[in-house]
């Protein structure tokens, strides 16, 4: 069976909804950011601070490429992962990418005060522009788009409904 990948902006609910889905669907859960942190032995803010974003992006690409060896996992990607063509191309055609589409105010409200590097280093205007600029990439990466403004329970239910309509899991 295929992997399910969740993509979307920081705060769209990839981790919360991903964990729920993995339980409901009895699929293993992978948090791509956690994989990167454990591989590098450092938290993401430290990776950005010490080595810069390009280094983090290379680790992210490696972690994503390794998913081709995994099956039947629910994967939460980091908010930037699917914005890079090399990462979109590294996703197996057998996998299904879902874009959790939450509005900017909702994403911002959920992550306000967190130590995400891109939140700290951008002005609010720049951060919102990043959100707008990334939408096309998420849409390109995903076969399913689910509105993600509601509660985790409601978003999970909407994802399950969309999966059923799309005939997932494919045997
Ligand atoms: C990033 C999002 C973060 C993390 C890193 C970069 C991004 O993940 O991968 O800080 O570029 O949007 P979340 O989307 O889980 O916050």
mmCIF file with all atom_site columns, C-alpha atoms and ligand atoms in Angstrom:
data_model
loop_
_atom_site.group_PDB
_atom_site.id
_atom_site.type_symbol
_atom_site.label_atom_id
_atom_site.label_alt_id
_atom_site.label_comp_id
_atom_site.label_asym_id
_atom_site.label_entity_id
_atom_site.label_seq_id
_atom_site.pdbx_PDB_ins_code
_atom_site.Cartn_x
_atom_site.Cartn_y
_atom_site.Cartn_z
_atom_site.occupancy
_atom_site.B_iso_or_equiv
_atom_site.pdbx_formal_charge
_atom_site.auth_seq_id
_atom_site.auth_comp_id
_atom_site.auth_asym_id
_atom_site.auth_atom_id
_atom_site.pdbx_PDB_model_num
ATOM   1   C CA . UNK A 1 1   ? 0.000   0.000  0.000  1.00 0.00 ? 1   UNK A CA 1
ATOM   2   C CA . UNK A 1 2   ? 1.064   3.568  -0.671 1.00 0.00 ? 2   UNK A CA 1
ATOM   3   C CA . UNK A 1 3   ? 2.320   6.301  1.631  1.00 0.00 ? 3   UNK A CA 1
ATOM   4   C CA . UNK A 1 4   ? 0.141   9.279  2.379  1.00 0.00 ? 4   UNK A CA 1
ATOM   5   C CA . UNK A 1 5   ? 2.026   12.570 2.444  1.00 0.00 ? 5   UNK A CA 1
ATOM   6   C CA . UNK A 1 6   ? 0.590   15.703 4.001  1.00 0.00 ? 6   UNK A CA 1
ATOM   7   C CA . UNK A 1 7   ? 1.800   19.064 2.741  1.00 0.00 ? 7   UNK A CA 1
ATOM   8   C CA . UNK A 1 8   ? 0.881   22.692 3.353  1.00 0.00 ? 8   UNK A CA 1
ATOM   9   C CA . UNK A 1 9   ? 2.052   25.807 5.134  1.00 0.00 ? 9   UNK A CA 1
ATOM   10  C CA . UNK A 1 10  ? 3.373   25.868 8.701  1.00 0.00 ? 10  UNK A CA 1
ATOM   11  C CA . UNK A 1 11  ? 0.411   25.589 11.050 1.00 0.00 ? 11  UNK A CA 1
ATOM   12  C CA . UNK A 1 12  ? -1.947  23.921 8.565  1.00 0.00 ? 12  UNK A CA 1
ATOM   13  C CA . UNK A 1 13  ? -2.101  20.853 10.840 1.00 0.00 ? 13  UNK A CA 1
ATOM   14  C CA . UNK A 1 14  ? 0.177   18.374 9.058  1.00 0.00 ? 14  UNK A CA 1
ATOM   15  C CA . UNK A 1 15  ? 1.533   16.916 12.285 1.00 0.00 ? 15  UNK A CA 1
ATOM   16  C CA . UNK A 1 16  ? -1.666  16.863 14.351 1.00 0.00 ? 16  UNK A CA 1
ATOM   17  C CA . UNK A 1 17  ? -3.838  15.528 11.552 1.00 0.00 ? 17  UNK A CA 1
ATOM   18  C CA . UNK A 1 18  ? -1.090  13.166 10.358 1.00 0.00 ? 18  UNK A CA 1
ATOM   19  C CA . UNK A 1 19  ? -0.821  11.510 13.771 1.00 0.00 ? 19  UNK A CA 1
ATOM   20  C CA . UNK A 1 20  ? -4.572  11.063 13.953 1.00 0.00 ? 20  UNK A CA 1
ATOM   21  C CA . UNK A 1 21  ? -4.746  9.604  10.441 1.00 0.00 ? 21  UNK A CA 1
ATOM   22  C CA . UNK A 1 22  ? -1.969  7.127  11.154 1.00 0.00 ? 22  UNK A CA 1
ATOM   23  C CA . UNK A 1 23  ? -3.939  5.769  14.116 1.00 0.00 ? 23  UNK A CA 1
ATOM   24  C CA . UNK A 1 24  ? -7.257  5.661  12.299 1.00 0.00 ? 24  UNK A CA 1
ATOM   25  C CA . UNK A 1 25  ? -5.775  3.994  9.220  1.00 0.00 ? 25  UNK A CA 1
ATOM   26  C CA . UNK A 1 26  ? -3.346  1.792  11.222 1.00 0.00 ? 26  UNK A CA 1
ATOM   27  C CA . UNK A 1 27  ? -0.445  3.135  9.216  1.00 0.00 ? 27  UNK A CA 1
ATOM   28  C CA . UNK A 1 28  ? 2.987   4.002  10.600 1.00 0.00 ? 28  UNK A CA 1
ATOM   29  C CA . UNK A 1 29  ? 3.570   7.727  11.226 1.00 0.00 ? 29  UNK A CA 1
ATOM   30  C CA . UNK A 1 30  ? 6.640   9.583  9.983  1.00 0.00 ? 30  UNK A CA 1
ATOM   31  C CA . UNK A 1 31  ? 7.373   13.219 10.789 1.00 0.00 ? 31  UNK A CA 1
ATOM   32  C CA . UNK A 1 32  ? 9.912   14.295 8.184  1.00 0.00 ? 32  UNK A CA 1
ATOM   33  C CA . UNK A 1 33  ? 11.218  17.137 10.364 1.00 0.00 ? 33  UNK A CA 1
ATOM   34  C CA . UNK A 1 34  ? 11.761  14.712 13.261 1.00 0.00 ? 34  UNK A CA 1
ATOM   35  C CA . UNK A 1 35  ? 13.651  12.364 10.914 1.00 0.00 ? 35  UNK A CA 1
ATOM   36  C CA . UNK A 1 36  ? 15.902  15.257 9.872  1.00 0.00 ? 36  UNK A CA 1
ATOM   37  C CA . UNK A 1 37  ? 16.516  16.252 13.487 1.00 0.00 ? 37  UNK A CA 1
ATOM   38  C CA . UNK A 1 38  ? 17.403  12.728 14.540 1.00 0.00 ? 38  UNK A CA 1
ATOM   39  C CA . UNK A 1 39  ? 19.672  12.230 11.505 1.00 0.00 ? 39  UNK A CA 1
ATOM   40  C CA . UNK A 1 40  ? 21.463  15.535 12.151 1.00 0.00 ? 40  UNK A CA 1
ATOM   41  C CA . UNK A 1 41  ? 21.397  15.269 15.947 1.00 0.00 ? 41  UNK A CA 1
ATOM   42  C CA . UNK A 1 42  ? 20.184  18.872 16.203 1.00 0.00 ? 42  UNK A CA 1
ATOM   43  C CA . UNK A 1 43  ? 16.827  20.632 16.408 1.00 0.00 ? 43  UNK A CA 1
ATOM   44  C CA . UNK A 1 44  ? 15.737  22.455 13.232 1.00 0.00 ? 44  UNK A CA 1
ATOM   45  C CA . UNK A 1 45  ? 16.185  25.993 14.626 1.00 0.00 ? 45  UNK A CA 1
ATOM   46  C CA . UNK A 1 46  ? 19.799  25.081 15.457 1.00 0.00 ? 46  UNK A CA 1
ATOM   47  C CA . UNK A 1 47  ? 20.352  23.621 11.988 1.00 0.00 ? 47  UNK A CA 1
ATOM   48  C CA . UNK A 1 48  ? 19.151  26.879 10.439 1.00 0.00 ? 48  UNK A CA 1
ATOM   49  C CA . UNK A 1 49  ? 21.201  28.976 12.843 1.00 0.00 ? 49  UNK A CA 1
ATOM   50  C CA . UNK A 1 50  ? 24.464  27.051 12.615 1.00 0.00 ? 50  UNK A CA 1
ATOM   51  C CA . UNK A 1 51  ? 24.478  25.890 9.006  1.00 0.00 ? 51  UNK A CA 1
ATOM   52  C CA . UNK A 1 52  ? 21.849  27.945 7.184  1.00 0.00 ? 52  UNK A CA 1
ATOM   53  C CA . UNK A 1 53  ? 18.691  27.087 5.288  1.00 0.00 ? 53  UNK A CA 1
ATOM   54  C CA . UNK A 1 54  ? 20.362  25.515 2.191  1.00 0.00 ? 54  UNK A CA 1
ATOM   55  C CA . UNK A 1 55  ? 21.989  22.890 4.423  1.00 0.00 ? 55  UNK A CA 1
ATOM   56  C CA . UNK A 1 56  ? 18.619  22.128 6.021  1.00 0.00 ? 56  UNK A CA 1
ATOM   57  C CA . UNK A 1 57  ? 17.041  21.836 2.555  1.00 0.00 ? 57  UNK A CA 1
ATOM   58  C CA . UNK A 1 58  ? 19.639  19.256 1.519  1.00 0.00 ? 58  UNK A CA 1
ATOM   59  C CA . UNK A 1 59  ? 18.884  17.182 4.616  1.00 0.00 ? 59  UNK A CA 1
ATOM   60  C CA . UNK A 1 60  ? 15.177  17.564 3.905  1.00 0.00 ? 60  UNK A CA 1
ATOM   61  C CA . UNK A 1 61  ? 15.684  16.319 0.355  1.00 0.00 ? 61  UNK A CA 1
ATOM   62  C CA . UNK A 1 62  ? 17.659  13.311 1.607  1.00 0.00 ? 62  UNK A CA 1
ATOM   63  C CA . UNK A 1 63  ? 14.972  12.456 4.157  1.00 0.00 ? 63  UNK A CA 1
ATOM   64  C CA . UNK A 1 64  ? 12.256  12.727 1.538  1.00 0.00 ? 64  UNK A CA 1
ATOM   65  C CA . UNK A 1 65  ? 14.178  10.607 -0.958 1.00 0.00 ? 65  UNK A CA 1
ATOM   66  C CA . UNK A 1 66  ? 14.490  7.854  1.642  1.00 0.00 ? 66  UNK A CA 1
ATOM   67  C CA . UNK A 1 67  ? 10.697  7.559  1.783  1.00 0.00 ? 67  UNK A CA 1
ATOM   68  C CA . UNK A 1 68  ? 10.816  5.520  -1.413 1.00 0.00 ? 68  UNK A CA 1
ATOM   69  C CA . UNK A 1 69  ? 11.984  2.639  0.821  1.00 0.00 ? 69  UNK A CA 1
ATOM   70  C CA . UNK A 1 70  ? 8.950   2.946  3.095  1.00 0.00 ? 70  UNK A CA 1
ATOM   71  C CA . UNK A 1 71  ? 5.441   1.672  2.566  1.00 0.00 ? 71  UNK A CA 1
ATOM   72  C CA . UNK A 1 72  ? 2.111   2.280  4.227  1.00 0.00 ? 72  UNK A CA 1
ATOM   73  C CA . UNK A 1 73  ? 3.174   5.350  6.195  1.00 0.00 ? 73  UNK A CA 1
ATOM   74  C CA . UNK A 1 74  ? 1.455   8.629  6.922  1.00 0.00 ? 74  UNK A CA 1
ATOM   75  C CA . UNK A 1 75  ? 4.112   11.305 6.425  1.00 0.00 ? 75  UNK A CA 1
ATOM   76  C CA . UNK A 1 76  ? 3.990   14.909 7.625  1.00 0.00 ? 76  UNK A CA 1
ATOM   77  C CA . UNK A 1 77  ? 6.343   16.956 5.472  1.00 0.00 ? 77  UNK A CA 1
ATOM   78  C CA . UNK A 1 78  ? 7.776   20.299 6.573  1.00 0.00 ? 78  UNK A CA 1
ATOM   79  C CA . UNK A 1 79  ? 6.083   23.380 5.159  1.00 0.00 ? 79  UNK A CA 1
ATOM   80  C CA . UNK A 1 80  ? 8.864   24.018 2.665  1.00 0.00 ? 80  UNK A CA 1
ATOM   81  C CA . UNK A 1 81  ? 9.398   20.478 1.405  1.00 0.00 ? 81  UNK A CA 1
ATOM   82  C CA . UNK A 1 82  ? 6.871   20.398 -1.430 1.00 0.00 ? 82  UNK A CA 1
ATOM   83  C CA . UNK A 1 83  ? 7.844   23.857 -2.647 1.00 0.00 ? 83  UNK A CA 1
ATOM   84  C CA . UNK A 1 84  ? 10.990  22.415 -4.236 1.00 0.00 ? 84  UNK A CA 1
ATOM   85  C CA . UNK A 1 85  ? 10.739  20.665 -7.563 1.00 0.00 ? 85  UNK A CA 1
ATOM   86  C CA . UNK A 1 86  ? 13.442  18.130 -6.668 1.00 0.00 ? 86  UNK A CA 1
ATOM   87  C CA . UNK A 1 87  ? 11.320  17.058 -3.702 1.00 0.00 ? 87  UNK A CA 1
ATOM   88  C CA . UNK A 1 88  ? 8.092   16.899 -5.658 1.00 0.00 ? 88  UNK A CA 1
ATOM   89  C CA . UNK A 1 89  ? 9.926   14.728 -8.182 1.00 0.00 ? 89  UNK A CA 1
ATOM   90  C CA . UNK A 1 90  ? 11.283  12.472 -5.426 1.00 0.00 ? 90  UNK A CA 1
ATOM   91  C CA . UNK A 1 91  ? 7.764   11.504 -4.341 1.00 0.00 ? 91  UNK A CA 1
ATOM   92  C CA . UNK A 1 92  ? 6.858   8.053  -5.632 1.00 0.00 ? 92  UNK A CA 1
ATOM   93  C CA . UNK A 1 93  ? 3.944   7.984  -8.102 1.00 0.00 ? 93  UNK A CA 1
ATOM   94  C CA . UNK A 1 94  ? 2.510   5.294  -5.806 1.00 0.00 ? 94  UNK A CA 1
ATOM   95  C CA . UNK A 1 95  ? 2.245   7.790  -2.955 1.00 0.00 ? 95  UNK A CA 1
ATOM   96  C CA . UNK A 1 96  ? -0.610  10.199 -2.453 1.00 0.00 ? 96  UNK A CA 1
ATOM   97  C CA . UNK A 1 97  ? 0.015   13.834 -1.523 1.00 0.00 ? 97  UNK A CA 1
ATOM   98  C CA . UNK A 1 98  ? -2.680  15.770 0.297  1.00 0.00 ? 98  UNK A CA 1
ATOM   99  C CA . UNK A 1 99  ? -2.566  19.560 0.617  1.00 0.00 ? 99  UNK A CA 1
ATOM   100 C CA . UNK A 1 100 ? -4.019  20.734 3.932  1.00 0.00 ? 100 UNK A CA 1
ATOM   101 C CA . UNK A 1 101 ? -5.248  24.128 2.862  1.00 0.00 ? 101 UNK A CA 1
ATOM   102 C CA . UNK A 1 102 ? -5.657  26.414 5.874  1.00 0.00 ? 102 UNK A CA 1
ATOM   103 C CA . UNK A 1 103 ? -6.036  30.169 5.535  1.00 0.00 ? 103 UNK A CA 1
ATOM   104 C CA . UNK A 1 104 ? -3.149  32.442 6.489  1.00 0.00 ? 104 UNK A CA 1
ATOM   105 C CA . UNK A 1 105 ? -4.746  33.860 9.663  1.00 0.00 ? 105 UNK A CA 1
ATOM   106 C CA . UNK A 1 106 ? -5.469  30.343 10.912 1.00 0.00 ? 106 UNK A CA 1
ATOM   107 C CA . UNK A 1 107 ? -1.924  29.120 10.208 1.00 0.00 ? 107 UNK A CA 1
ATOM   108 C CA . UNK A 1 108 ? -0.432  32.221 11.777 1.00 0.00 ? 108 UNK A CA 1
ATOM   109 C CA . UNK A 1 109 ? -2.570  32.004 14.877 1.00 0.00 ? 109 UNK A CA 1
ATOM   110 C CA . UNK A 1 110 ? -1.601  28.326 15.363 1.00 0.00 ? 110 UNK A CA 1
ATOM   111 C CA . UNK A 1 111 ? 2.160   28.910 15.141 1.00 0.00 ? 111 UNK A CA 1
ATOM   112 C CA . UNK A 1 112 ? 2.477   32.342 16.703 1.00 0.00 ? 112 UNK A CA 1
ATOM   113 C CA . UNK A 1 113 ? 5.155   32.308 19.377 1.00 0.00 ? 113 UNK A CA 1
ATOM   114 C CA . UNK A 1 114 ? 6.753   29.062 18.148 1.00 0.00 ? 114 UNK A CA 1
ATOM   115 C CA . UNK A 1 115 ? 10.459  28.996 17.329 1.00 0.00 ? 115 UNK A CA 1
ATOM   116 C CA . UNK A 1 116 ? 10.116  28.213 13.610 1.00 0.00 ? 116 UNK A CA 1
ATOM   117 C CA . UNK A 1 117 ? 13.129  29.851 11.939 1.00 0.00 ? 117 UNK A CA 1
ATOM   118 C CA . UNK A 1 118 ? 11.183  31.348 9.026  1.00 0.00 ? 118 UNK A CA 1
ATOM   119 C CA . UNK A 1 119 ? 8.675   32.884 11.404 1.00 0.00 ? 119 UNK A CA 1
ATOM   120 C CA . UNK A 1 120 ? 11.436  34.543 13.379 1.00 0.00 ? 120 UNK A CA 1
ATOM   121 C CA . UNK A 1 121 ? 13.488  35.843 10.449 1.00 0.00 ? 121 UNK A CA 1
ATOM   122 C CA . UNK A 1 122 ? 10.663  37.291 8.326  1.00 0.00 ? 122 UNK A CA 1
ATOM   123 C CA . UNK A 1 123 ? 8.395   40.276 8.900  1.00 0.00 ? 123 UNK A CA 1
ATOM   124 C CA . UNK A 1 124 ? 4.680   39.494 9.015  1.00 0.00 ? 124 UNK A CA 1
ATOM   125 C CA . UNK A 1 125 ? 4.330   40.861 5.469  1.00 0.00 ? 125 UNK A CA 1
ATOM   126 C CA . UNK A 1 126 ? 7.163   38.657 4.196  1.00 0.00 ? 126 UNK A CA 1
ATOM   127 C CA . UNK A 1 127 ? 5.740   35.654 6.001  1.00 0.00 ? 127 UNK A CA 1
ATOM   128 C CA . UNK A 1 128 ? 2.348   36.201 4.415  1.00 0.00 ? 128 UNK A CA 1
ATOM   129 C CA . UNK A 1 129 ? 3.995   36.605 0.986  1.00 0.00 ? 129 UNK A CA 1
ATOM   130 C CA . UNK A 1 130 ? 5.743   33.254 1.567  1.00 0.00 ? 130 UNK A CA 1
ATOM   131 C CA . UNK A 1 131 ? 2.342   31.711 2.287  1.00 0.00 ? 131 UNK A CA 1
ATOM   132 C CA . UNK A 1 132 ? 0.866   33.154 -0.924 1.00 0.00 ? 132 UNK A CA 1
ATOM   133 C CA . UNK A 1 133 ? 3.880   32.209 -3.056 1.00 0.00 ? 133 UNK A CA 1
ATOM   134 C CA . UNK A 1 134 ? 3.875   28.612 -1.878 1.00 0.00 ? 134 UNK A CA 1
ATOM   135 C CA . UNK A 1 135 ? 0.255   27.822 -2.664 1.00 0.00 ? 135 UNK A CA 1
ATOM   136 C CA . UNK A 1 136 ? 0.887   26.972 -6.316 1.00 0.00 ? 136 UNK A CA 1
ATOM   137 C CA . UNK A 1 137 ? 3.625   24.506 -5.373 1.00 0.00 ? 137 UNK A CA 1
ATOM   138 C CA . UNK A 1 138 ? 1.377   22.749 -2.843 1.00 0.00 ? 138 UNK A CA 1
ATOM   139 C CA . UNK A 1 139 ? -1.359  22.525 -5.463 1.00 0.00 ? 139 UNK A CA 1
ATOM   140 C CA . UNK A 1 140 ? 1.113   21.107 -7.972 1.00 0.00 ? 140 UNK A CA 1
ATOM   141 C CA . UNK A 1 141 ? 2.369   18.512 -5.510 1.00 0.00 ? 141 UNK A CA 1
ATOM   142 C CA . UNK A 1 142 ? -1.009  17.318 -4.282 1.00 0.00 ? 142 UNK A CA 1
ATOM   143 C CA . UNK A 1 143 ? -3.667  15.096 -5.798 1.00 0.00 ? 143 UNK A CA 1
ATOM   144 C CA . UNK A 1 144 ? -6.111  16.022 -3.057 1.00 0.00 ? 144 UNK A CA 1
ATOM   145 C CA . UNK A 1 145 ? -6.787  19.395 -1.450 1.00 0.00 ? 145 UNK A CA 1
ATOM   146 C CA . UNK A 1 146 ? -8.652  19.517 1.855  1.00 0.00 ? 146 UNK A CA 1
ATOM   147 C CA . UNK A 1 147 ? -9.675  22.684 3.669  1.00 0.00 ? 147 UNK A CA 1
ATOM   148 C CA . UNK A 1 148 ? -7.853  22.699 7.002  1.00 0.00 ? 148 UNK A CA 1
ATOM   149 C CA . UNK A 1 149 ? -9.274  25.663 8.900  1.00 0.00 ? 149 UNK A CA 1
ATOM   150 C CA . UNK A 1 150 ? -11.443 23.504 11.167 1.00 0.00 ? 150 UNK A CA 1
ATOM   151 C CA . UNK A 1 151 ? -10.532 21.396 14.215 1.00 0.00 ? 151 UNK A CA 1
ATOM   152 C CA . UNK A 1 152 ? -8.155  18.412 13.842 1.00 0.00 ? 152 UNK A CA 1
ATOM   153 C CA . UNK A 1 153 ? -11.121 16.031 14.184 1.00 0.00 ? 153 UNK A CA 1
ATOM   154 C CA . UNK A 1 154 ? -13.027 17.786 11.417 1.00 0.00 ? 154 UNK A CA 1
ATOM   155 C CA . UNK A 1 155 ? -10.000 18.041 9.139  1.00 0.00 ? 155 UNK A CA 1
ATOM   156 C CA . UNK A 1 156 ? -9.223  14.365 9.682  1.00 0.00 ? 156 UNK A CA 1
ATOM   157 C CA . UNK A 1 157 ? -12.810 13.467 8.801  1.00 0.00 ? 157 UNK A CA 1
ATOM   158 C CA . UNK A 1 158 ? -12.595 15.587 5.641  1.00 0.00 ? 158 UNK A CA 1
ATOM   159 C CA . UNK A 1 159 ? -9.346  13.858 4.641  1.00 0.00 ? 159 UNK A CA 1
ATOM   160 C CA . UNK A 1 160 ? -10.857 10.411 5.200  1.00 0.00 ? 160 UNK A CA 1
ATOM   161 C CA . UNK A 1 161 ? -13.848 11.374 3.092  1.00 0.00 ? 161 UNK A CA 1
ATOM   162 C CA . UNK A 1 162 ? -11.605 12.672 0.293  1.00 0.00 ? 162 UNK A CA 1
ATOM   163 C CA . UNK A 1 163 ? -9.521  9.485  0.455  1.00 0.00 ? 163 UNK A CA 1
ATOM   164 C CA . UNK A 1 164 ? -12.585 7.326  0.189  1.00 0.00 ? 164 UNK A CA 1
ATOM   165 C CA . UNK A 1 165 ? -13.828 9.317  -2.792 1.00 0.00 ? 165 UNK A CA 1
ATOM   166 C CA . UNK A 1 166 ? -10.399 8.893  -4.411 1.00 0.00 ? 166 UNK A CA 1
ATOM   167 C CA . UNK A 1 167 ? -10.481 5.122  -3.839 1.00 0.00 ? 167 UNK A CA 1
ATOM   168 C CA . UNK A 1 168 ? -7.565  5.091  -1.382 1.00 0.00 ? 168 UNK A CA 1
ATOM   169 C CA . UNK A 1 169 ? -6.022  2.760  -0.264 1.00 0.00 ? 169 UNK A CA 1
ATOM   170 C CA . UNK A 1 170 ? -5.221  1.309  -3.658 1.00 0.00 ? 170 UNK A CA 1
ATOM   171 C CA . UNK A 1 171 ? -4.399  -2.358 -3.350 1.00 0.00 ? 171 UNK A CA 1
HETATM 172 C C1 . LIG B 2 .   ? 9.566   25.028 7.257  1.00 0.00 ? 1   LIG B C1 1
HETATM 173 C C2 . LIG B 2 .   ? 8.585   24.425 8.017  1.00 0.00 ? 1   LIG B C2 1
HETATM 174 C C3 . LIG B 2 .   ? 8.881   23.670 9.232  1.00 0.00 ? 1   LIG B C3 1
HETATM 175 C C4 . LIG B 2 .   ? 10.312  23.109 9.173  1.00 0.00 ? 1   LIG B C4 1
HETATM 176 C C5 . LIG B 2 .   ? 11.284  24.203 8.886  1.00 0.00 ? 1   LIG B C5 1
HETATM 177 C C6 . LIG B 2 .   ? 11.014  24.900 7.557  1.00 0.00 ? 1   LIG B C6 1
HETATM 178 C C7 . LIG B 2 .   ? 9.147   25.775 6.046  1.00 0.00 ? 1   LIG B C7 1
HETATM 179 O O1 . LIG B 2 .   ? 7.964   22.582 9.369  1.00 0.00 ? 1   LIG B O1 1
HETATM 180 O O2 . LIG B 2 .   ? 10.419  22.116 8.178  1.00 0.00 ? 1   LIG B O2 1
HETATM 181 O O3 . LIG B 2 .   ? 11.231  25.118 9.940  1.00 0.00 ? 1   LIG B O3 1
HETATM 182 O O4 . LIG B 2 .   ? 10.005  26.097 5.199  1.00 0.00 ? 1   LIG B O4 1
HETATM 183 O O5 . LIG B 2 .   ? 7.944   26.063 5.915  1.00 0.00 ? 1   LIG B O5 1
HETATM 184 P P1 . LIG B 2 .   ? 6.399   22.792 9.769  1.00 0.00 ? 1   LIG B P1 1
HETATM 185 O O6 . LIG B 2 .   ? 5.648   23.088 8.505  1.00 0.00 ? 1   LIG B O6 1
HETATM 186 O O7 . LIG B 2 .   ? 6.013   21.481 10.349 1.00 0.00 ? 1   LIG B O7 1
HETATM 187 O O8 . LIG B 2 .   ? 6.341   23.893 10.735 1.00 0.00 ? 1   LIG B O8 1
#
